[in-house]
Amino acid sequence: MKVSPLVEPPSRLPFWHRWCCCSLAVAASMAAAASAEVVRLPAVMPATDVLPTPSYTAKGLDLAMRPEQHFDPTVRELDFTLPPPGVPLGQPEPVMVPPPWKTPPDARSGMFQKLHFDATWLASWGGNDFGVTTLETSVLLGIPIPSRSAPILATPGFAVHFFDGPRDLDVPPRLYDSYVQFIWRYLLTERLGMILGVTPGFYSDHVQGGDDALRISGLGVGMWSVTPTTKLMAGVAYLDRDDLKVLPAGGIFWEPHPDFVVELAVPRPKIARRVYWFGEWSEEKQDWLYVAGELGGGTWAVRRIDDEGDLLTYRDFRVALGLERRVLWGLDSHAEVGYVFGRKLSYARGGEQLRSAGTVMLRAGLVF
């Protein structure tokens, strides 16, 4: 008698079913092998080879140009890389766009970038001389428009100028600046870039207002990287001041060594040298000694003692020796001592003018 088995043998699977099972098994084994060989890539280090960029306050009190090793940061971005050669069939060719502007190592990832505070004192020698004390604060913001790789830098700021004298000219005791600066930087190629800026502001004694207090200044320059250590910049700055409407902006930027920078630029030449006086040998904390020149002054709408409105313009030229402490992701500081000459006060309505002798300048500031 034949005994039937307890479990009947399975029927033979169709060919397509067996082929699918084998394919899935091979794919699973390949995925497991590949996942075992994944290696974490090293972190992308922030770029430090940065084209110089003008950092200016277009109202005319401080039109400066300096290499972007530390100042005026933008929103953090990864370094630009070109697409791999060769495009699969059936796909459109990639659009070759210019690389984004490289950001400094201390750029923050959010909109807030920097908080600035500066205090400047010009001494008065008595008599018909006059002194000026200026307190100024501003905030640097990175706005990802039109893109994160080419953001707009917005800097709202406020300053107050305290005048000590003179006796023979009715100058208001206080003058005020309220402004918002917008800067847009864009690289056309790896070596050619441009910078556009506009700064609407309200400059008055907070008594006289109107259209005379509203002033709009601007900047347009082109930048060309001749060599990795030499850059050229040429353009024009519109100051919207009664004494100076338009000023050329540009010069030569030479960095033969990471610890030595020469900026033969108008209107703020500067020579900076890193020093190691306090044992700061790391890249996270640096000390720099520099010599710089600048154009000072501005135009304000004021109310005179006869209750009539007028425009007051002040102009001077400054040369300063300074020491700067740069702290990556920390609190920066700088201190300067300088000489101010070519000082002049003038009114637009009556034509009164007052020239003053040279004086001493002291300046200190913090940047967070």
mmCIF file of C-alpha atoms in Angstrom:
data_model
loop_
_atom_site.group_PDB
_atom_site.id
_atom_site.type_symbol
_atom_site.label_atom_id
_atom_site.label_comp_id
_atom_site.label_asym_id
_atom_site.label_seq_id
_atom_site.Cartn_x
_atom_site.Cartn_y
_atom_site.Cartn_z
ATOM 1 C CA MET A 1 0.000 0.000 0.000
ATOM 2 C CA LYS A 2 1.418 3.428 -1.041
ATOM 3 C CA VAL A 3 1.419 6.081 1.689
ATOM 4 C CA SER A 4 0.850 9.689 0.571
ATOM 5 C CA PRO A 5 3.391 12.168 1.920
ATOM 6 C CA LEU A 6 2.210 14.587 4.595
ATOM 7 C CA VAL A 7 3.408 17.606 2.534
ATOM 8 C CA GLU A 8 3.105 17.622 -1.184
ATOM 9 C CA PRO A 9 6.133 18.943 -3.118
ATOM 10 C CA PRO A 10 5.578 22.478 -4.491
ATOM 11 C CA SER A 11 4.668 22.816 -8.083
ATOM 12 C CA ARG A 12 7.332 24.137 -10.496
ATOM 13 C CA LEU A 13 7.366 27.979 -10.667
ATOM 14 C CA PRO A 14 6.996 29.665 -14.045
ATOM 15 C CA PHE A 15 10.160 30.928 -15.717
ATOM 16 C CA TRP A 16 9.325 34.660 -15.389
ATOM 17 C CA HIS A 17 8.631 34.230 -11.657
ATOM 18 C CA ARG A 18 11.982 32.552 -11.037
ATOM 19 C CA TRP A 19 13.763 35.271 -13.078
ATOM 20 C CA CYS A 20 12.260 38.084 -10.968
ATOM 21 C CA CYS A 21 13.221 36.385 -7.707
ATOM 22 C CA CYS A 22 16.812 35.912 -8.827
ATOM 23 C CA SER A 23 17.055 39.539 -9.974
ATOM 24 C CA LEU A 24 15.769 40.812 -6.641
ATOM 25 C CA ALA A 25 18.243 38.655 -4.762
ATOM 26 C CA VAL A 26 21.188 39.895 -6.851
ATOM 27 C CA ALA A 27 20.078 43.531 -6.448
ATOM 28 C CA ALA A 28 19.771 43.126 -2.669
ATOM 29 C CA SER A 29 23.249 41.619 -2.382
ATOM 30 C CA MET A 30 24.766 44.418 -4.505
ATOM 31 C CA ALA A 31 23.042 47.115 -2.389
ATOM 32 C CA ALA A 32 24.337 45.543 0.816
ATOM 33 C CA ALA A 33 27.870 45.457 -0.562
ATOM 34 C CA ALA A 34 27.677 49.047 -1.732
ATOM 35 C CA SER A 35 26.326 50.304 1.589
ATOM 36 C CA ALA A 36 29.202 48.644 3.390
ATOM 37 C CA GLU A 37 31.704 50.603 1.284
ATOM 38 C CA VAL A 38 30.205 54.099 1.781
ATOM 39 C CA VAL A 39 32.784 56.504 3.210
ATOM 40 C CA ARG A 40 31.789 59.870 4.681
ATOM 41 C CA LEU A 41 33.333 62.733 2.723
ATOM 42 C CA PRO A 42 35.398 65.319 4.589
ATOM 43 C CA ALA A 43 33.656 68.570 5.497
ATOM 44 C CA VAL A 44 33.868 71.373 2.963
ATOM 45 C CA MET A 45 36.172 74.066 4.267
ATOM 46 C CA PRO A 46 35.105 77.687 3.760
ATOM 47 C CA ALA A 47 36.809 79.479 0.904
ATOM 48 C CA THR A 48 39.503 81.982 1.818
ATOM 49 C CA ASP A 49 40.639 83.164 -1.623
ATOM 50 C CA VAL A 50 38.204 86.040 -1.898
ATOM 51 C CA LEU A 51 38.110 88.786 -4.469
ATOM 52 C CA PRO A 52 38.363 92.273 -2.961
ATOM 53 C CA THR A 53 35.112 94.079 -2.517
ATOM 54 C CA PRO A 54 34.376 97.686 -1.684
ATOM 55 C CA SER A 55 32.819 98.137 1.706
ATOM 56 C CA TYR A 56 31.497 101.647 1.761
ATOM 57 C CA THR A 57 28.998 103.922 3.384
ATOM 58 C CA ALA A 58 27.741 105.773 0.347
ATOM 59 C CA LYS A 59 26.608 108.773 2.378
ATOM 60 C CA GLY A 60 30.228 109.873 2.000
ATOM 61 C CA LEU A 61 31.538 109.666 5.576
ATOM 62 C CA ASP A 62 33.485 106.483 4.947
ATOM 63 C CA LEU A 63 33.970 105.271 1.374
ATOM 64 C CA ALA A 64 36.313 102.349 1.802
ATOM 65 C CA MET A 65 37.756 99.551 -0.271
ATOM 66 C CA ARG A 66 39.419 96.576 1.295
ATOM 67 C CA PRO A 67 39.805 92.846 0.537
ATOM 68 C CA GLU A 68 37.038 90.688 1.886
ATOM 69 C CA GLN A 69 39.035 88.584 4.306
ATOM 70 C CA HIS A 70 36.979 89.611 7.251
ATOM 71 C CA PHE A 71 34.428 92.348 6.425
ATOM 72 C CA ASP A 72 31.085 92.565 4.800
ATOM 73 C CA PRO A 73 30.204 88.672 4.729
ATOM 74 C CA THR A 74 27.355 87.144 2.763
ATOM 75 C CA VAL A 75 25.153 84.118 3.283
ATOM 76 C CA ARG A 76 27.172 80.903 3.568
ATOM 77 C CA GLU A 77 27.272 78.780 0.415
ATOM 78 C CA LEU A 78 29.143 75.687 -0.746
ATOM 79 C CA ASP A 79 31.943 76.236 -3.246
ATOM 80 C CA PHE A 80 30.844 76.168 -6.867
ATOM 81 C CA THR A 81 31.766 73.090 -8.905
ATOM 82 C CA LEU A 82 31.273 72.574 -12.624
ATOM 83 C CA PRO A 83 28.984 69.739 -13.765
ATOM 84 C CA PRO A 84 30.770 66.494 -14.734
ATOM 85 C CA PRO A 85 31.746 66.121 -18.394
ATOM 86 C CA GLY A 86 29.359 64.263 -20.623
ATOM 87 C CA VAL A 87 25.579 64.397 -20.563
ATOM 88 C CA PRO A 88 23.353 61.295 -20.845
ATOM 89 C CA LEU A 89 21.442 60.984 -24.102
ATOM 90 C CA GLY A 90 17.975 62.398 -24.081
ATOM 91 C CA GLN A 91 18.775 65.142 -21.517
ATOM 92 C CA PRO A 92 19.346 68.833 -22.288
ATOM 93 C CA GLU A 93 22.818 70.277 -21.920
ATOM 94 C CA PRO A 94 23.462 71.968 -18.550
ATOM 95 C CA VAL A 95 23.288 75.762 -18.397
ATOM 96 C CA MET A 96 26.742 77.089 -17.521
ATOM 97 C CA VAL A 97 26.229 79.837 -14.908
ATOM 98 C CA PRO A 98 28.957 81.989 -13.357
ATOM 99 C CA PRO A 99 30.259 80.794 -9.984
ATOM 100 C CA PRO A 100 28.866 82.448 -6.863
ATOM 101 C CA TRP A 101 30.923 84.962 -4.932
ATOM 102 C CA LYS A 102 33.056 83.146 -2.396
ATOM 103 C CA THR A 103 32.244 83.926 1.190
ATOM 104 C CA PRO A 104 34.684 84.694 4.016
ATOM 105 C CA PRO A 105 35.302 82.039 6.671
ATOM 106 C CA ASP A 106 33.253 83.846 9.337
ATOM 107 C CA ALA A 107 30.063 84.208 7.284
ATOM 108 C CA ARG A 108 26.941 83.263 9.226
ATOM 109 C CA SER A 109 24.319 80.949 7.757
ATOM 110 C CA GLY A 110 21.323 83.159 8.557
ATOM 111 C CA MET A 111 20.247 86.639 7.562
ATOM 112 C CA PHE A 112 22.126 88.377 10.405
ATOM 113 C CA GLN A 113 25.809 88.782 9.594
ATOM 114 C CA LYS A 114 27.462 91.592 11.561
ATOM 115 C CA LEU A 115 26.783 94.236 14.189
ATOM 116 C CA HIS A 116 29.084 97.294 14.035
ATOM 117 C CA PHE A 117 29.742 100.079 16.522
ATOM 118 C CA ASP A 118 32.252 102.911 16.053
ATOM 119 C CA ALA A 119 33.201 105.973 18.085
ATOM 120 C CA THR A 120 35.335 108.755 16.560
ATOM 121 C CA TRP A 121 36.681 111.854 18.326
ATOM 122 C CA LEU A 122 38.251 114.921 16.668
ATOM 123 C CA ALA A 123 39.966 117.211 19.161
ATOM 124 C CA SER A 124 39.226 120.935 19.496
ATOM 125 C CA TRP A 125 42.040 123.340 20.348
ATOM 126 C CA GLY A 126 39.741 126.143 21.556
ATOM 127 C CA GLY A 127 39.182 129.609 20.108
ATOM 128 C CA ASN A 128 37.358 129.460 16.787
ATOM 129 C CA ASP A 129 38.327 125.814 16.343
ATOM 130 C CA PHE A 130 35.758 123.020 16.619
ATOM 131 C CA GLY A 131 35.718 119.371 17.554
ATOM 132 C CA VAL A 132 33.442 116.528 16.471
ATOM 133 C CA THR A 133 32.449 113.323 18.282
ATOM 134 C CA THR A 134 30.676 110.687 16.168
ATOM 135 C CA LEU A 135 28.855 107.578 17.401
ATOM 136 C CA GLU A 136 27.666 105.172 14.711
ATOM 137 C CA THR A 137 26.053 101.731 14.734
ATOM 138 C CA SER A 138 24.893 99.494 11.889
ATOM 139 C CA VAL A 139 23.713 95.948 11.218
ATOM 140 C CA LEU A 140 24.776 93.889 8.194
ATOM 141 C CA LEU A 141 22.065 91.582 6.823
ATOM 142 C CA GLY A 142 22.320 89.033 4.013
ATOM 143 C CA ILE A 143 19.105 88.766 1.972
ATOM 144 C CA PRO A 144 19.037 85.761 -0.448
ATOM 145 C CA ILE A 145 17.663 87.812 -3.351
ATOM 146 C CA PRO A 146 17.941 87.149 -6.272
ATOM 147 C CA SER A 147 19.655 83.959 -5.054
ATOM 148 C CA ARG A 148 21.645 82.597 -2.130
ATOM 149 C CA SER A 149 24.815 82.629 -4.236
ATOM 150 C CA ALA A 150 24.332 86.321 -5.129
ATOM 151 C CA PRO A 151 22.515 87.883 -2.159
ATOM 152 C CA ILE A 152 21.763 91.518 -1.475
ATOM 153 C CA LEU A 153 23.651 92.937 1.505
ATOM 154 C CA ALA A 154 21.472 95.383 3.440
ATOM 155 C CA THR A 155 23.004 97.623 6.114
ATOM 156 C CA PRO A 156 20.650 99.847 8.095
ATOM 157 C CA GLY A 157 22.591 102.332 10.202
ATOM 158 C CA PHE A 158 22.328 105.362 12.456
ATOM 159 C CA ALA A 159 24.914 107.966 13.471
ATOM 160 C CA VAL A 160 24.973 111.120 15.589
ATOM 161 C CA HIS A 161 27.650 113.841 15.341
ATOM 162 C CA PHE A 162 28.253 116.118 18.357
ATOM 163 C CA PHE A 163 29.869 119.449 17.435
ATOM 164 C CA ASP A 164 31.973 121.360 19.951
ATOM 165 C CA GLY A 165 32.106 124.895 18.482
ATOM 166 C CA PRO A 166 32.969 126.922 16.504
ATOM 167 C CA ARG A 167 32.204 130.333 18.036
ATOM 168 C CA ASP A 168 31.885 132.359 14.801
ATOM 169 C CA LEU A 169 29.509 130.080 12.909
ATOM 170 C CA ASP A 170 26.065 128.881 14.025
ATOM 171 C CA VAL A 171 26.512 125.127 13.711
ATOM 172 C CA PRO A 172 23.860 122.881 15.313
ATOM 173 C CA PRO A 173 25.141 120.999 18.350
ATOM 174 C CA ARG A 174 24.012 117.660 16.885
ATOM 175 C CA LEU A 175 23.615 116.224 13.379
ATOM 176 C CA TYR A 176 22.055 112.849 12.545
ATOM 177 C CA ASP A 177 22.399 110.180 9.837
ATOM 178 C CA SER A 178 19.743 107.531 9.192
ATOM 179 C CA TYR A 179 20.363 105.303 6.179
ATOM 180 C CA VAL A 180 19.963 101.879 4.606
ATOM 181 C CA GLN A 181 22.701 100.659 2.300
ATOM 182 C CA PHE A 182 22.094 97.973 -0.347
ATOM 183 C CA ILE A 183 25.010 96.180 -2.037
ATOM 184 C CA TRP A 184 24.790 93.519 -4.751
ATOM 185 C CA ARG A 185 27.872 91.639 -5.920
ATOM 186 C CA TYR A 186 28.000 89.264 -8.870
ATOM 187 C CA LEU A 187 30.754 87.327 -10.607
ATOM 188 C CA LEU A 188 30.387 87.322 -14.383
ATOM 189 C CA THR A 189 33.285 84.876 -14.789
ATOM 190 C CA GLU A 190 35.929 83.348 -12.558
ATOM 191 C CA ARG A 191 38.005 86.549 -12.868
ATOM 192 C CA LEU A 192 35.531 89.314 -13.667
ATOM 193 C CA GLY A 193 32.910 90.684 -11.272
ATOM 194 C CA MET A 194 30.813 93.726 -10.582
ATOM 195 C CA ILE A 195 29.458 95.517 -7.527
ATOM 196 C CA LEU A 196 26.396 97.770 -7.458
ATOM 197 C CA GLY A 197 25.198 99.768 -4.464
ATOM 198 C CA VAL A 198 22.645 102.360 -3.466
ATOM 199 C CA THR A 199 22.151 104.120 -0.117
ATOM 200 C CA PRO A 200 19.047 106.189 0.558
ATOM 201 C CA GLY A 201 19.374 108.211 3.748
ATOM 202 C CA PHE A 202 18.002 111.064 5.833
ATOM 203 C CA TYR A 203 20.632 113.571 7.012
ATOM 204 C CA SER A 204 19.575 116.542 9.159
ATOM 205 C CA ASP A 205 19.586 118.129 12.597
ATOM 206 C CA HIS A 206 16.128 116.578 13.295
ATOM 207 C CA VAL A 207 14.672 120.119 13.136
ATOM 208 C CA GLN A 208 14.951 120.926 9.445
ATOM 209 C CA GLY A 209 13.581 118.230 7.147
ATOM 210 C CA GLY A 210 12.029 118.033 3.704
ATOM 211 C CA ASP A 211 13.602 117.035 0.415
ATOM 212 C CA ASP A 212 16.956 118.602 1.333
ATOM 213 C CA ALA A 213 17.462 116.028 4.085
ATOM 214 C CA LEU A 214 16.834 113.072 1.753
ATOM 215 C CA ARG A 215 19.958 112.061 -0.130
ATOM 216 C CA ILE A 216 20.590 109.001 -2.289
ATOM 217 C CA SER A 217 24.149 107.923 -3.027
ATOM 218 C CA GLY A 218 25.378 104.998 -5.089
ATOM 219 C CA LEU A 219 28.292 102.967 -6.379
ATOM 220 C CA GLY A 220 29.075 101.032 -9.553
ATOM 221 C CA VAL A 221 32.417 99.282 -10.087
ATOM 222 C CA GLY A 222 33.946 96.450 -12.046
ATOM 223 C CA MET A 223 36.594 94.103 -10.671
ATOM 224 C CA TRP A 224 39.157 92.029 -12.536
ATOM 225 C CA SER A 225 41.455 89.438 -11.006
ATOM 226 C CA VAL A 226 44.654 89.796 -13.041
ATOM 227 C CA THR A 227 46.580 87.218 -11.010
ATOM 228 C CA PRO A 228 45.822 85.342 -7.799
ATOM 229 C CA THR A 229 47.627 88.135 -5.907
ATOM 230 C CA THR A 230 46.711 91.213 -7.984
ATOM 231 C CA LYS A 231 43.245 92.656 -8.573
ATOM 232 C CA LEU A 232 42.104 95.770 -10.400
ATOM 233 C CA MET A 233 38.963 97.767 -9.688
ATOM 234 C CA ALA A 234 37.472 100.723 -11.572
ATOM 235 C CA GLY A 235 34.183 102.561 -11.257
ATOM 236 C CA VAL A 236 32.436 105.623 -9.930
ATOM 237 C CA ALA A 237 30.823 106.617 -6.632
ATOM 238 C CA TYR A 238 27.965 109.118 -6.469
ATOM 239 C CA LEU A 239 28.161 110.783 -3.024
ATOM 240 C CA ASP A 240 25.293 113.289 -3.370
ATOM 241 C CA ARG A 241 27.131 115.902 -1.285
ATOM 242 C CA ASP A 242 27.167 119.627 -1.941
ATOM 243 C CA ASP A 243 30.965 119.720 -2.126
ATOM 244 C CA LEU A 244 31.506 116.386 -3.915
ATOM 245 C CA LYS A 245 28.855 114.906 -6.171
ATOM 246 C CA VAL A 246 30.867 112.259 -8.018
ATOM 247 C CA LEU A 247 34.131 110.567 -7.080
ATOM 248 C CA PRO A 248 36.164 107.922 -8.954
ATOM 249 C CA ALA A 249 36.337 104.604 -7.148
ATOM 250 C CA GLY A 250 39.007 102.041 -7.859
ATOM 251 C CA GLY A 251 42.618 101.069 -7.623
ATOM 252 C CA ILE A 252 45.058 98.193 -7.371
ATOM 253 C CA PHE A 253 44.871 95.469 -4.736
ATOM 254 C CA TRP A 254 48.068 93.502 -4.174
ATOM 255 C CA GLU A 255 48.486 90.641 -1.713
ATOM 256 C CA PRO A 256 51.975 89.186 -2.183
ATOM 257 C CA HIS A 257 51.657 87.278 1.094
ATOM 258 C CA PRO A 258 48.659 86.255 3.251
ATOM 259 C CA ASP A 259 50.110 88.466 6.022
ATOM 260 C CA PHE A 260 50.629 91.578 3.866
ATOM 261 C CA VAL A 261 47.998 93.530 1.870
ATOM 262 C CA VAL A 262 48.480 96.711 -0.178
ATOM 263 C CA GLU A 263 45.435 98.657 -1.400
ATOM 264 C CA LEU A 264 46.306 101.610 -3.614
ATOM 265 C CA ALA A 265 42.651 102.576 -3.886
ATOM 266 C CA VAL A 266 40.632 105.771 -4.098
ATOM 267 C CA PRO A 267 39.263 107.132 -1.854
ATOM 268 C CA ARG A 268 40.616 104.890 0.952
ATOM 269 C CA PRO A 269 44.189 103.644 0.461
ATOM 270 C CA LYS A 270 45.389 101.144 3.004
ATOM 271 C CA ILE A 271 48.454 99.051 3.811
ATOM 272 C CA ALA A 272 47.994 96.240 6.345
ATOM 273 C CA ARG A 273 50.484 93.835 7.916
ATOM 274 C CA ARG A 274 49.708 90.988 10.266
ATOM 275 C CA VAL A 275 51.670 91.105 13.524
ATOM 276 C CA TYR A 276 52.347 88.440 16.151
ATOM 277 C CA TRP A 277 52.802 90.621 19.202
ATOM 278 C CA PHE A 278 50.473 88.814 21.598
ATOM 279 C CA GLY A 279 51.156 85.219 20.704
ATOM 280 C CA GLU A 280 48.227 84.920 18.285
ATOM 281 C CA TRP A 281 49.484 82.421 15.723
ATOM 282 C CA SER A 282 46.203 80.729 14.797
ATOM 283 C CA GLU A 283 43.904 81.577 11.901
ATOM 284 C CA GLU A 284 40.967 81.930 14.315
ATOM 285 C CA LYS A 285 42.522 84.963 16.041
ATOM 286 C CA GLN A 286 44.677 87.518 14.214
ATOM 287 C CA ASP A 287 46.221 90.945 14.897
ATOM 288 C CA TRP A 288 46.732 93.408 12.047
ATOM 289 C CA LEU A 289 48.600 96.726 11.997
ATOM 290 C CA TYR A 290 47.607 99.139 9.227
ATOM 291 C CA VAL A 291 47.961 102.650 7.841
ATOM 292 C CA ALA A 292 44.927 104.095 6.028
ATOM 293 C CA GLY A 293 43.596 107.316 4.584
ATOM 294 C CA GLU A 294 39.995 108.396 4.052
ATOM 295 C CA LEU A 295 37.616 111.200 3.139
ATOM 296 C CA GLY A 296 35.368 112.443 5.950
ATOM 297 C CA GLY A 297 32.346 114.681 6.166
ATOM 298 C CA GLY A 298 28.877 114.992 4.654
ATOM 299 C CA THR A 299 25.947 117.329 3.956
ATOM 300 C CA TRP A 300 22.999 117.897 6.314
ATOM 301 C CA ALA A 301 19.765 119.928 6.195
ATOM 302 C CA VAL A 302 19.729 122.267 9.220
ATOM 303 C CA ARG A 303 17.700 125.110 10.761
ATOM 304 C CA ARG A 304 19.825 128.200 11.407
ATOM 305 C CA ILE A 305 19.481 130.737 14.242
ATOM 306 C CA ASP A 306 17.346 133.015 12.046
ATOM 307 C CA ASP A 307 14.849 130.137 11.728
ATOM 308 C CA GLU A 308 15.655 129.616 8.037
ATOM 309 C CA GLY A 309 16.573 126.307 6.468
ATOM 310 C CA ASP A 310 20.016 125.744 4.973
ATOM 311 C CA LEU A 311 22.499 123.027 3.961
ATOM 312 C CA LEU A 312 25.634 122.523 6.073
ATOM 313 C CA THR A 313 28.594 120.689 4.531
ATOM 314 C CA TYR A 314 31.659 119.465 6.390
ATOM 315 C CA ARG A 315 34.766 117.996 4.727
ATOM 316 C CA ASP A 316 38.129 116.748 5.942
ATOM 317 C CA PHE A 317 40.923 114.320 5.032
ATOM 318 C CA ARG A 318 42.237 111.719 7.459
ATOM 319 C CA VAL A 319 45.362 109.590 7.877
ATOM 320 C CA ALA A 320 45.348 106.972 10.633
ATOM 321 C CA LEU A 321 47.509 104.269 12.173
ATOM 322 C CA GLY A 322 45.396 101.399 13.489
ATOM 323 C CA LEU A 323 45.531 98.031 15.198
ATOM 324 C CA GLU A 324 42.823 95.444 14.581
ATOM 325 C CA ARG A 325 42.008 92.180 16.361
ATOM 326 C CA ARG A 326 40.099 89.658 14.220
ATOM 327 C CA VAL A 327 38.418 86.781 16.014
ATOM 328 C CA LEU A 328 36.688 84.116 13.944
ATOM 329 C CA TRP A 329 33.084 83.757 15.153
ATOM 330 C CA GLY A 330 33.849 86.158 17.981
ATOM 331 C CA LEU A 331 34.101 89.849 18.848
ATOM 332 C CA ASP A 332 36.414 91.904 16.633
ATOM 333 C CA SER A 333 37.905 95.208 17.739
ATOM 334 C CA HIS A 334 40.021 98.010 16.323
ATOM 335 C CA ALA A 335 41.631 101.230 17.544
ATOM 336 C CA GLU A 336 43.122 104.107 15.543
ATOM 337 C CA VAL A 337 45.052 107.286 16.118
ATOM 338 C CA GLY A 338 45.312 109.759 13.259
ATOM 339 C CA TYR A 339 45.730 113.252 11.932
ATOM 340 C CA VAL A 340 42.881 115.235 10.289
ATOM 341 C CA PHE A 341 43.608 118.122 7.906
ATOM 342 C CA GLY A 342 41.869 120.214 5.244
ATOM 343 C CA ARG A 343 38.905 120.814 7.562
ATOM 344 C CA LYS A 344 36.143 123.027 6.185
ATOM 345 C CA LEU A 345 32.591 123.998 7.167
ATOM 346 C CA SER A 346 30.358 125.771 4.643
ATOM 347 C CA TYR A 347 26.722 126.847 4.247
ATOM 348 C CA ALA A 348 24.908 126.756 0.908
ATOM 349 C CA ARG A 349 22.484 129.695 1.353
ATOM 350 C CA GLY A 350 24.702 132.484 2.634
ATOM 351 C CA GLY A 351 28.030 131.146 1.420
ATOM 352 C CA GLU A 352 29.674 131.345 4.864
ATOM 353 C CA GLN A 353 32.794 129.245 5.232
ATOM 354 C CA LEU A 354 35.105 128.327 8.066
ATOM 355 C CA ARG A 355 38.450 126.581 7.737
ATOM 356 C CA SER A 356 40.072 124.965 10.740
ATOM 357 C CA ALA A 357 43.580 123.821 11.510
ATOM 358 C CA GLY A 358 44.524 120.174 11.620
ATOM 359 C CA THR A 359 43.686 118.132 14.670
ATOM 360 C CA VAL A 360 44.083 114.715 16.278
ATOM 361 C CA MET A 361 41.664 111.846 15.692
ATOM 362 C CA LEU A 362 40.983 108.896 17.979
ATOM 363 C CA ARG A 363 38.711 106.034 16.908
ATOM 364 C CA ALA A 364 37.660 102.708 18.380
ATOM 365 C CA GLY A 365 35.124 100.129 17.299
ATOM 366 C CA LEU A 366 33.641 96.683 17.876
ATOM 367 C CA VAL A 367 32.255 94.182 15.384
ATOM 368 C CA PHE A 368 30.213 91.143 16.400
#
